[in-house]
Each structure stands twice: as C-alpha cells, then as structure tokens.
PDB file of C-alpha atoms and ligand atoms in Angstrom:
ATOM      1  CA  UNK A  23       7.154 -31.919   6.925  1.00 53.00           C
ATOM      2  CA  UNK A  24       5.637 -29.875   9.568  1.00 69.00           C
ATOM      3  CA  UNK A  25       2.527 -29.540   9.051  1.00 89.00           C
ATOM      4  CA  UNK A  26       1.428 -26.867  11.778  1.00 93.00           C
ATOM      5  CA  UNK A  27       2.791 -23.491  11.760  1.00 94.00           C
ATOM      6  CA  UNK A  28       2.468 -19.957  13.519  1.00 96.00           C
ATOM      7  CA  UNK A  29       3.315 -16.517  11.263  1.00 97.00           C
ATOM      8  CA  UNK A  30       2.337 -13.101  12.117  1.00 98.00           C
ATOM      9  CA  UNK A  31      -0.249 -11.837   9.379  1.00 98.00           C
ATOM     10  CA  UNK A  32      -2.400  -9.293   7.942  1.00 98.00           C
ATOM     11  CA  UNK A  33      -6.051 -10.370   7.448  1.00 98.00           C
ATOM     12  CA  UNK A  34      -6.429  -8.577   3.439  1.00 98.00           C
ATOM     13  CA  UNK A  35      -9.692 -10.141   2.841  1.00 97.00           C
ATOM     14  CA  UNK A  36     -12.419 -12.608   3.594  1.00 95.00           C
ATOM     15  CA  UNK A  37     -15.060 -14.394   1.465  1.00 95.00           C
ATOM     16  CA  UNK A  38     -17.985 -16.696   2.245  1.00 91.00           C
ATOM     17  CA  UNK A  39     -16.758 -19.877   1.069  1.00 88.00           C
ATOM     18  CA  UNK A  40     -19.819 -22.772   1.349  1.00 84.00           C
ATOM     19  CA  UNK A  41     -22.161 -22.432   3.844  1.00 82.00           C
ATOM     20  CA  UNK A  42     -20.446 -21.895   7.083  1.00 86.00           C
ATOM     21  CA  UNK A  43     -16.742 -21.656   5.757  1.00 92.00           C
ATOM     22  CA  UNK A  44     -14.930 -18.610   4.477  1.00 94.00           C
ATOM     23  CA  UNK A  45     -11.848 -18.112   2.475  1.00 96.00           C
ATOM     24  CA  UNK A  46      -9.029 -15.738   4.577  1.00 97.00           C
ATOM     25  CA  UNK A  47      -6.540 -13.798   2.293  1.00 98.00           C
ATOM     26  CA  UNK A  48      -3.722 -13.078   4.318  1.00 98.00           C
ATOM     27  CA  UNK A  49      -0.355 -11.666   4.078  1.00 98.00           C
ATOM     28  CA  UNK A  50       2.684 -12.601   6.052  1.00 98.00           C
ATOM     29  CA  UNK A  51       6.341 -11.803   6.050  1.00 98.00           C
ATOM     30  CA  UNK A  52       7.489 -15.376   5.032  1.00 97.00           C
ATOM     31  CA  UNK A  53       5.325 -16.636   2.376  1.00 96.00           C
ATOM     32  CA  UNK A  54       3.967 -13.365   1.194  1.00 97.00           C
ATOM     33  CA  UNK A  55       0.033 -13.961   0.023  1.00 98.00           C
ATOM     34  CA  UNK A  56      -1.441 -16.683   1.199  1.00 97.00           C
ATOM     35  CA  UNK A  57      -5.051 -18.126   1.036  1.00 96.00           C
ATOM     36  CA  UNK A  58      -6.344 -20.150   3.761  1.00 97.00           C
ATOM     37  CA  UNK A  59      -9.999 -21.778   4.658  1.00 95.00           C
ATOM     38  CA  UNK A  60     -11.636 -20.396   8.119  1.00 95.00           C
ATOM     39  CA  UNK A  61     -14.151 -23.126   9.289  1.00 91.00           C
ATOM     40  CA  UNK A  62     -16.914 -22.168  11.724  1.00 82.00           C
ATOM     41  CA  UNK A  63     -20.383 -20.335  11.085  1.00 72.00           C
ATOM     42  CA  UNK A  64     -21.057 -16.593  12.355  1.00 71.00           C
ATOM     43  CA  UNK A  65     -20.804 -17.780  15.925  1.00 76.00           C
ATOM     44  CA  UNK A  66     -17.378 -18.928  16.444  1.00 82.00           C
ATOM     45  CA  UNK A  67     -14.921 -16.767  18.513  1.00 87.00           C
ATOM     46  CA  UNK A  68     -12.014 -17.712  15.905  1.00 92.00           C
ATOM     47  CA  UNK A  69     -14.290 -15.780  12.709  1.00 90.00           C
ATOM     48  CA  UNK A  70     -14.591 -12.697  15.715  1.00 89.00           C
ATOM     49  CA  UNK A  71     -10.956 -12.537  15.405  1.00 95.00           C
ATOM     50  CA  UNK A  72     -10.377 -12.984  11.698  1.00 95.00           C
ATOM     51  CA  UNK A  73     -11.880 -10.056  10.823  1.00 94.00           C
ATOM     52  CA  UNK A  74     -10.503  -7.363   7.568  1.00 97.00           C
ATOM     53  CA  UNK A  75      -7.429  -5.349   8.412  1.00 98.00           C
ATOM     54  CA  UNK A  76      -6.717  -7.132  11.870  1.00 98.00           C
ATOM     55  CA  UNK A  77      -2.832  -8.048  12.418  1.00 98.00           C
ATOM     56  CA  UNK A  78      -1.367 -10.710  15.053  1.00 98.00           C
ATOM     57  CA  UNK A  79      -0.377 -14.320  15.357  1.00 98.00           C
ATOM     58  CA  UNK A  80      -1.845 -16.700  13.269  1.00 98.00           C
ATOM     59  CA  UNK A  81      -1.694 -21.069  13.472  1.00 97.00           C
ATOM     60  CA  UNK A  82      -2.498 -22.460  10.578  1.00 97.00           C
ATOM     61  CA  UNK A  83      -2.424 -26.418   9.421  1.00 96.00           C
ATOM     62  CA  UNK A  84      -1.752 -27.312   6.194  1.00 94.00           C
ATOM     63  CA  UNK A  85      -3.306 -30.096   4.207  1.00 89.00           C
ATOM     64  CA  UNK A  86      -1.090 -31.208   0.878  1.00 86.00           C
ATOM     65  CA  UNK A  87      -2.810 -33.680  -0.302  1.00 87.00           C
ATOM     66  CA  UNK A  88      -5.745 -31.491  -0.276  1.00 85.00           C
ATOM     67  CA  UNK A  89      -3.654 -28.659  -1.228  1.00 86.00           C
ATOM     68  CA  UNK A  90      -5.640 -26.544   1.316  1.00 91.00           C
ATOM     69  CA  UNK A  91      -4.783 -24.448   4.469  1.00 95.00           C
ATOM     70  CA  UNK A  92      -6.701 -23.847   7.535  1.00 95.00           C
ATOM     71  CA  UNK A  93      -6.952 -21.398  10.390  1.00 96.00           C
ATOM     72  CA  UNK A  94      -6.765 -23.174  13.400  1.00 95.00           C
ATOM     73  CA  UNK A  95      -6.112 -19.698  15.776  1.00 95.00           C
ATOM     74  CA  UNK A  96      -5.594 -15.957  15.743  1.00 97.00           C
ATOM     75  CA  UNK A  97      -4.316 -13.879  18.353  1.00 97.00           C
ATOM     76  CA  UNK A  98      -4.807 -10.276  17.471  1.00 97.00           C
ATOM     77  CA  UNK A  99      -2.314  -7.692  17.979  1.00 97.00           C
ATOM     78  CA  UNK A 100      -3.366  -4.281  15.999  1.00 97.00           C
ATOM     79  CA  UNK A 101      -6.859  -3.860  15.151  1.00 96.00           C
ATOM     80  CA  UNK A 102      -8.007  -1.428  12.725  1.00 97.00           C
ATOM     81  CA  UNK A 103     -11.385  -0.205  13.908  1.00 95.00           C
ATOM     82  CA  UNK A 104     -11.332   3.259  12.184  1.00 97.00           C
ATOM     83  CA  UNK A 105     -11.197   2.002   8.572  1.00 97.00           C
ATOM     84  CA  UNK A 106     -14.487   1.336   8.802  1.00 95.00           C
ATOM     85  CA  UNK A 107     -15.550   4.491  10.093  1.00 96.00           C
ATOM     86  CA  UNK A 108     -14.181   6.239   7.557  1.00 97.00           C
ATOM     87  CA  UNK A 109     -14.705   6.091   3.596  1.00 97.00           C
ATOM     88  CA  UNK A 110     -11.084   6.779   2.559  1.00 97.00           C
ATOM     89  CA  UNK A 111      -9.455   4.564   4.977  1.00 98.00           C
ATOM     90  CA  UNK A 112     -11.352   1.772   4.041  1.00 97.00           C
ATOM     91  CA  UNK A 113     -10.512   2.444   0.388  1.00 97.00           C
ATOM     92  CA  UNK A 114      -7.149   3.465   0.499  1.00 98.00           C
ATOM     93  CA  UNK A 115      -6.788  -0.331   2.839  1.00 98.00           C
ATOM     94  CA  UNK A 116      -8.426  -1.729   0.332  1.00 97.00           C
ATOM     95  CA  UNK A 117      -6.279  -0.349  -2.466  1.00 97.00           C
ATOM     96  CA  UNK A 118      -2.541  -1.723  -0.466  1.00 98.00           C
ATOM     97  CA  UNK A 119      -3.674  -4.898  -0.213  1.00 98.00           C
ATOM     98  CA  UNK A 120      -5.128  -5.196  -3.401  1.00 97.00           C
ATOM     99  CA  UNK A 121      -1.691  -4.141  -4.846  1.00 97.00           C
ATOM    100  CA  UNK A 122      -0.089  -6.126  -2.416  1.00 97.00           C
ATOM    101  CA  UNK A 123      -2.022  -9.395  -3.419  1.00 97.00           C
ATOM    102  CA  UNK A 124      -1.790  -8.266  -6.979  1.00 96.00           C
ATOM    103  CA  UNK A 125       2.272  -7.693  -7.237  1.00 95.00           C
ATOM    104  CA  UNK A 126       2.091 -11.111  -4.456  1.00 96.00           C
ATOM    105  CA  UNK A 127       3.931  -8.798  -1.987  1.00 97.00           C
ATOM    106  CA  UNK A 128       6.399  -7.398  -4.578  1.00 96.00           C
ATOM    107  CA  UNK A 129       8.434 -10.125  -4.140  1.00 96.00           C
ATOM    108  CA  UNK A 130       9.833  -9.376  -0.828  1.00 98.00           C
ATOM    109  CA  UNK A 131       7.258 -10.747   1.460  1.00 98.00           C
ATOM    110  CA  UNK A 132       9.282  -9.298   4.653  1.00 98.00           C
ATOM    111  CA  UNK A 133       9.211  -5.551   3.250  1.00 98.00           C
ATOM    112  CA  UNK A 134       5.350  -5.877   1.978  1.00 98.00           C
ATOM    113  CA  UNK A 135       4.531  -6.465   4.834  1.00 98.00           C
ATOM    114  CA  UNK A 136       5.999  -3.998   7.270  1.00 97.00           C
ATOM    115  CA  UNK A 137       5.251  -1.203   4.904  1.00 97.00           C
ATOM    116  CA  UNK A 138       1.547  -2.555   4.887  1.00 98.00           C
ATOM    117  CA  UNK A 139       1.929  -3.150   8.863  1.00 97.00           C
ATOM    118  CA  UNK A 140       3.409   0.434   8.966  1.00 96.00           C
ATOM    119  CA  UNK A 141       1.125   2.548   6.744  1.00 97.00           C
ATOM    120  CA  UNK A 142      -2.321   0.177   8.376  1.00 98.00           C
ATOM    121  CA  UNK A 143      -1.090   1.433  12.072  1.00 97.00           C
ATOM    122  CA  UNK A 144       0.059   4.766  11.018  1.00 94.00           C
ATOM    123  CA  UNK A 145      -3.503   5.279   9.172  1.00 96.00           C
ATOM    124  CA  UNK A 146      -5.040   4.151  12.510  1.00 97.00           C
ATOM    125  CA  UNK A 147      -3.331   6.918  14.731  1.00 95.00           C
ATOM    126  CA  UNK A 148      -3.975   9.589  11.804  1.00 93.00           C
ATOM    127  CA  UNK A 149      -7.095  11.810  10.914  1.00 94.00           C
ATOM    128  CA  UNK A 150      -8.460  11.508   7.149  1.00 95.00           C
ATOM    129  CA  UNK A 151      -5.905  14.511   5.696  1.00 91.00           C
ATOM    130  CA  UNK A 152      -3.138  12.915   7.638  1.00 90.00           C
ATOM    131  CA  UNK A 153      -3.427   9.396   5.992  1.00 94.00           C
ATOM    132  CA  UNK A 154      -4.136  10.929   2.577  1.00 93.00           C
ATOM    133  CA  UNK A 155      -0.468  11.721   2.759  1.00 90.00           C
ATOM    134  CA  UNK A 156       0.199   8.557   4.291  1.00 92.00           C
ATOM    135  CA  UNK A 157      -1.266   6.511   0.977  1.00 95.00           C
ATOM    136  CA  UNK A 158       1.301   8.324  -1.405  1.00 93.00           C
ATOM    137  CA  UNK A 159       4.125   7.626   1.325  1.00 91.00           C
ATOM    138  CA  UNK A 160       3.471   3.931   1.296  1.00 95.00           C
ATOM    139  CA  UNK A 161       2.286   3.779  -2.463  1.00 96.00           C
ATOM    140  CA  UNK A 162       6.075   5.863  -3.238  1.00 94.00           C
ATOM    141  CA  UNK A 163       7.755   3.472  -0.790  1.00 93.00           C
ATOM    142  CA  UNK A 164       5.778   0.200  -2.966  1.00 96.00           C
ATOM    143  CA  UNK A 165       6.783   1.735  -6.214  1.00 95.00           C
ATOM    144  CA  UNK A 166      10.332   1.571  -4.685  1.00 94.00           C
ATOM    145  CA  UNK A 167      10.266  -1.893  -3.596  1.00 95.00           C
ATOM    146  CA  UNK A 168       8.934  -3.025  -7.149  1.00 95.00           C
ATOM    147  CA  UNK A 169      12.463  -1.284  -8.116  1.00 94.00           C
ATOM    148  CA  UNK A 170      10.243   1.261 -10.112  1.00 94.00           C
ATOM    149  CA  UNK A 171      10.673   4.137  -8.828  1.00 94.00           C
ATOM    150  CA  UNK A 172      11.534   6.529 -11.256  1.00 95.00           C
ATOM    151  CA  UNK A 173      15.215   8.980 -10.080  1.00 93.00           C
ATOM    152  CA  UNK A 174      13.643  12.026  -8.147  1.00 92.00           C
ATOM    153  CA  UNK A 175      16.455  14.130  -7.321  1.00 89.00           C
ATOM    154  CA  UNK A 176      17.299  15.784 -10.323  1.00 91.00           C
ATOM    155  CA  UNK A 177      16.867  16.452 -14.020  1.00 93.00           C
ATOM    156  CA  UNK A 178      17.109  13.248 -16.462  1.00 94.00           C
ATOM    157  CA  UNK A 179      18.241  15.103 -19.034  1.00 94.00           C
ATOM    158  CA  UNK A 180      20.525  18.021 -17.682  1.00 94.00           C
ATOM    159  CA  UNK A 181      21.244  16.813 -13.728  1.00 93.00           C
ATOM    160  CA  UNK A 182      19.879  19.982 -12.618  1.00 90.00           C
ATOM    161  CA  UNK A 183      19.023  19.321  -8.702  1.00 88.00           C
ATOM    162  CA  UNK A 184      15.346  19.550  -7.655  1.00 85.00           C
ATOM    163  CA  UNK A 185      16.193  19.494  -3.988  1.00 78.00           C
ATOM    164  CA  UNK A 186      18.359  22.207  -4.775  1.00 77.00           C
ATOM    165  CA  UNK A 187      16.972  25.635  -2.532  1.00 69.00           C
ATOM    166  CA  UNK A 188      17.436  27.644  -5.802  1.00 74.00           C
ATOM    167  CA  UNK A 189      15.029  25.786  -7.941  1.00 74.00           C
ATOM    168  CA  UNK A 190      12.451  27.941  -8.715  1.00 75.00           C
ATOM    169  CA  UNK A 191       9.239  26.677  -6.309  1.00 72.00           C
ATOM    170  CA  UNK A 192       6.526  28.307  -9.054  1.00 78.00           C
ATOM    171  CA  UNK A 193       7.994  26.585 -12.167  1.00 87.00           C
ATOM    172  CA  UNK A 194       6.844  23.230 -13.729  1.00 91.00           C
ATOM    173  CA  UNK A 195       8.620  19.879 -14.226  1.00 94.00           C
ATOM    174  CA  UNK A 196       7.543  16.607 -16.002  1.00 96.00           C
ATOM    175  CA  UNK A 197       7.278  12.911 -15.271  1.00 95.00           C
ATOM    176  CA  UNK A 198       8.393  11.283 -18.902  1.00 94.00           C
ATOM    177  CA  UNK A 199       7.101   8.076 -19.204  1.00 93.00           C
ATOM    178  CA  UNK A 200       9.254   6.227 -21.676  1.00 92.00           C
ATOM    179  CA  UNK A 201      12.388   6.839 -19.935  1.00 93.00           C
ATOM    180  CA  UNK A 202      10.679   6.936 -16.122  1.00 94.00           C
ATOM    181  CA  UNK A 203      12.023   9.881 -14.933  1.00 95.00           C
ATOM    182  CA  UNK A 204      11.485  13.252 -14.131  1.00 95.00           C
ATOM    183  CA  UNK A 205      12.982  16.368 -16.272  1.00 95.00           C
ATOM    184  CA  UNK A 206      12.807  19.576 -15.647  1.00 92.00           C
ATOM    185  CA  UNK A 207      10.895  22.460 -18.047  1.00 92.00           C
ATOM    186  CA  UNK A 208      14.222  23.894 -19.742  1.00 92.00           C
ATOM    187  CA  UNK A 209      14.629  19.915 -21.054  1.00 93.00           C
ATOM    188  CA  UNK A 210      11.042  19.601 -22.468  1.00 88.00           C
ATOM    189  CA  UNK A 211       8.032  18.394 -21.582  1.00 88.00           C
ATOM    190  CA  UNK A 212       6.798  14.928 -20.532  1.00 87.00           C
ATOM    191  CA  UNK A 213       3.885  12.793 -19.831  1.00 89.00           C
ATOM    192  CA  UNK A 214       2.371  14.328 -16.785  1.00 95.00           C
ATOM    193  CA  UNK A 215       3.146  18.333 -15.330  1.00 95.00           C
ATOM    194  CA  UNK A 216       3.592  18.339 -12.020  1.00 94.00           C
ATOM    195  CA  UNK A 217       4.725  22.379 -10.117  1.00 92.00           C
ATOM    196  CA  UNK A 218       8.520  22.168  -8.826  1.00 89.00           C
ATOM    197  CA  UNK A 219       7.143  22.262  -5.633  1.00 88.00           C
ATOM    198  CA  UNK A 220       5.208  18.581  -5.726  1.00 91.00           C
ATOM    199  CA  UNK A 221       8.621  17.524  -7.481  1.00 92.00           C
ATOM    200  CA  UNK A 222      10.482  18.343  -4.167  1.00 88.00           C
ATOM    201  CA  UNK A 223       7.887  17.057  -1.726  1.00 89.00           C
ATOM    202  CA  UNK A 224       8.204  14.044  -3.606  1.00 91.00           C
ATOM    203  CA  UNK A 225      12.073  14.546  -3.751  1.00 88.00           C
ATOM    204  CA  UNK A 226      11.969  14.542   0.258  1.00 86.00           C
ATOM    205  CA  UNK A 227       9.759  11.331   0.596  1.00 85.00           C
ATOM    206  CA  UNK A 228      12.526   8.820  -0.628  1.00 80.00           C
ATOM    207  CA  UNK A 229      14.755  10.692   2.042  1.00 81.00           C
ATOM    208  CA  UNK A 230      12.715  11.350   5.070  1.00 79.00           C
ATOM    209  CA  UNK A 231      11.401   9.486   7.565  1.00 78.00           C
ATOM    210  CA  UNK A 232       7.793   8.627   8.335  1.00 72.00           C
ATOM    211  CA  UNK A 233       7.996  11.352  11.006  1.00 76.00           C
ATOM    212  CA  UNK A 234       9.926  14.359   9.261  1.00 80.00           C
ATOM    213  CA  UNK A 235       7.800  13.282   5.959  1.00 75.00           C
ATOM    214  CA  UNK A 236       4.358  14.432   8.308  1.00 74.00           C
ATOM    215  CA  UNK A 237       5.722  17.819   8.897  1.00 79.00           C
ATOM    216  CA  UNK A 238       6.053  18.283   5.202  1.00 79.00           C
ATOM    217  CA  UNK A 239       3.274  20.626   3.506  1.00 81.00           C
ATOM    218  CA  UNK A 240       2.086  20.365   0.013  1.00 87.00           C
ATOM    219  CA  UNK A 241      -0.829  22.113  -1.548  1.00 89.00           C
ATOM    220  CA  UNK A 242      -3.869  19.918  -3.169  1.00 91.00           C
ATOM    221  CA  UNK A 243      -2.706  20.724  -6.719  1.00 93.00           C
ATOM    222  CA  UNK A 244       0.563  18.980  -6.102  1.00 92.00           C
ATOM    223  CA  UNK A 245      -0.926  16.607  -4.031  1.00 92.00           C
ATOM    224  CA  UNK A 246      -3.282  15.735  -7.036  1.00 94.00           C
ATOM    225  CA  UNK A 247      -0.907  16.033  -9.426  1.00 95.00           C
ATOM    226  CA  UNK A 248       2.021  13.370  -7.220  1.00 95.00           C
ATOM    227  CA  UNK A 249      -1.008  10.831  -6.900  1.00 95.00           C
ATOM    228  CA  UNK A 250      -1.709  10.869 -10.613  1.00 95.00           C
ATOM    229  CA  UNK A 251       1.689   9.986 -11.066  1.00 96.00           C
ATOM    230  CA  UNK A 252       1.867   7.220  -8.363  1.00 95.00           C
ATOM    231  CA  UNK A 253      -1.553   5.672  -9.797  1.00 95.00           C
ATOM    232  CA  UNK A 254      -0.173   5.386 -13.206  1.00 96.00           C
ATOM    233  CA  UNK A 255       3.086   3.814 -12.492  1.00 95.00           C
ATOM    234  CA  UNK A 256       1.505   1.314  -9.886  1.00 94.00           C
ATOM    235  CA  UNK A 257      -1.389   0.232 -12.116  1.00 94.00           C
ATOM    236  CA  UNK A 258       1.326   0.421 -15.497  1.00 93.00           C
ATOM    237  CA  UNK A 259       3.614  -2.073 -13.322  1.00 91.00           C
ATOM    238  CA  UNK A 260       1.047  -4.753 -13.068  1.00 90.00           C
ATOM    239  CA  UNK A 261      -0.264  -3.794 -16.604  1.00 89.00           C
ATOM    240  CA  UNK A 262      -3.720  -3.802 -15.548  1.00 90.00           C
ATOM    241  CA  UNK A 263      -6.102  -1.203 -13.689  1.00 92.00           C
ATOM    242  CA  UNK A 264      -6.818  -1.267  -9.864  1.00 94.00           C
ATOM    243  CA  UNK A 265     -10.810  -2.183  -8.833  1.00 94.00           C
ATOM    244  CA  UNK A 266      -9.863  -0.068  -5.747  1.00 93.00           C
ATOM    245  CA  UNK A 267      -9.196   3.035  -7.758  1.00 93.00           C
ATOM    246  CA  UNK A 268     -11.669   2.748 -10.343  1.00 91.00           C
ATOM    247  CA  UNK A 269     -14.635   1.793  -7.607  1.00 91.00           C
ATOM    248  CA  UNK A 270     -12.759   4.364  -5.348  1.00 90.00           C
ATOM    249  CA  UNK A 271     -12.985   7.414  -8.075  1.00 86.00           C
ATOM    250  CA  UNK A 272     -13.834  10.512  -5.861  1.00 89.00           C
ATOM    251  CA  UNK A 273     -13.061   9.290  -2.593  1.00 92.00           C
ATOM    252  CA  UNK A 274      -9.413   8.124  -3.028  1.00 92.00           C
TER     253      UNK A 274
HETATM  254 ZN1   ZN B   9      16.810  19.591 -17.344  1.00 73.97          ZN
END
C-alpha cells in the first residue's frame, strides 16, 4: 500500500491537538471528510498554509497501524481572506462545511466538493447581499445532491405549473412536509407559506446557472421565507439541528 498521497482539499477546520499539534478537517473529492494531524508549533510555514477555508494541493502520509494521518505539505491555490472580514461569510462557511462534514460529503465526495469549491470562490468574488443568495444556491444544490429536494415545478396535488408566466406572482403556495413537495393554494395548505413569487425564484434555481441565477431578484420576504424552508429540510435530513444556525441566529 502506498502510503504517501497528494489530493486537492478544502481546509473545513482546525483544532489544537496537544501542545504543538493540531487536528486538520479536510475535505477532498476522493475520500470525502477526512481528519488528519498537522505537526509543528505556531512557527512553521506548513501551519501558515493550513489555515480555515484555504483550497490547494495537499501530501499527506498515512500511518495504519497508528490509524493516523499526517500533513506533510500544502500548496495553496484559493484563499479565502474575506470570510473573515465579514460576519456572514464566515458563518454561512462555517455552516457548508459543517453540513458537509455532517452528511460526510453527501455521499458523493466529487460533487461536495466542487459545490463547496464553487460556492467558497463565488462567496469570495461577491459582496455580503450577493453571497446571501449564494448560501440558498449551494444549500438548494446540497439538498439536491442528498436526493431531497422536494419537485419545484409544479403543483403536487393538481400539476398546475409554477414556472408558468400566468401564475399569479401575489398569491401564496405551500411547502407540505409529509409528502415533500410544494402545492399550490387552490390544493390546501401546507407546512410553511411561501408568496408564488419565492416559489418561482426557487423554481429557476434547479434550472439556471450560477450566472443567470445572480441576475435573478427576489424580495427579503421570499428570501426569508425560501431559507426557512432550506434550513428545515437540511437540518430534518440529518435529524439533528445545525450549531452554525443556531450560534448563527441573526446573522445567517
Ligand atoms: Zn394545486
């Protein structure tokens, strides 16, 4: 077995692990979540480049018979400097990877990660409004990749089309939990309201891509309203809540 191997990966977290040591959680496109030892106090030029939310080329050596991996380089390709000037960034970072370490990549370690590569970069090159709509792009897109994602395009009940240009803009629709699906206000009502309008931004997501998706508008109440949705069936997938949206309350 080889024991030394190079990956690309995203650094998701780091703890102090000992005295001088810290413990790297780290996502690649291979192997999905992995955990990994960094050795080396505050000095070394290897911890420099292991830092949160950077992306490159990563060695590491793996022990088995101490079942333990190490870091032995990093070459970084994509920092992400901003998400640390910036509250929401750093939360809504904080909130992909803790959903992607908490689903361990969804089970497609190749997708996880270029949807985390691709909303982490994207959230780099975008103001604060910008990557608010970038979280519910990525967190619709994970929700898809779980195989989740609830039919958006028309009514579950009578297959009246949401996309459709004659569906009234001012009305309301509902997101019905026990079937996961969306029905429209003639059907009934469901678990969470959301205005038509939300219902076809949403609608357009699954269809568009990252680029037409931007030029999209949608108000803050149908912003609010999408993200309630997304939150629920994320943290109702892993049956258990998310730290980053309970500590993030207000800012997310
Ligand atoms: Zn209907």
């Amino acid at each position: 077995m080889n024991r030394s191997k190079s990956s690309e990966a995203i650094i998701l977290s780091l703890h102090a692990s000992g005295e001088n040591n810290t413990s790297v959680t780290l996502l690649t496109p291979e192997d999905g979540v992995l955990y990994a030892t960094l050795y080396g106090g505050p000095k070394s030029r290897l911890r420099s480049y292991v830092s949160q939310w950077n992306r490159g080329t990563i060695w590491l050596y793996s022990n088995p018979e101490k079942n333990q991996i190490k870091i032995t380089d990093f070459e970084v390709k994509k920092y992400h400097n901003s998400f640390s000037q910036n509250l929401f960034k750093l939360y809504a970072a904080s909130l992909a990877a803790e959903i992607a370490i908490k689903t361990r990549a969804a089970g497609s370690p190749e997708q996880c990660f270029r949807l985390l590569g691709g909303f982490f970069d994207g959230m780099e090159l975008c103001n604060e409004e910008q990557s608010r709509l970038g979280l519910i792009r990525f967190l619709w897109r994970f929700i898809e990749l779980l195989g989740i994602q609830p039919p958006v395009h028309c009514c579950g009940i009578c297959g009246k089309s949401f996309i459709d240009v004659n569906f009234a803009k001012d009305g309301l629709s509902y997101y019905n939990v026990n079937e996961n699906n969306f029905i429209c206000s003639e059907c009934g009502e469901g678990s969470f309201a959301l205005s038509n309008s939300a219902l076809q931004y949403l609608a357009a997501l699954s269809v568009l891509t990252p680029a037409e998706a931007r030029k999209l508008q949608i108000d803050k109440n149908g912003f609010e309203q999408i993200k309630q949705i997304i939150f629920f069936l994320i943290e109702n997938s892993i049956e258990q809540k998310l730290n980053s949206i309970e500590s993030g309350l207000g800012i997310l």
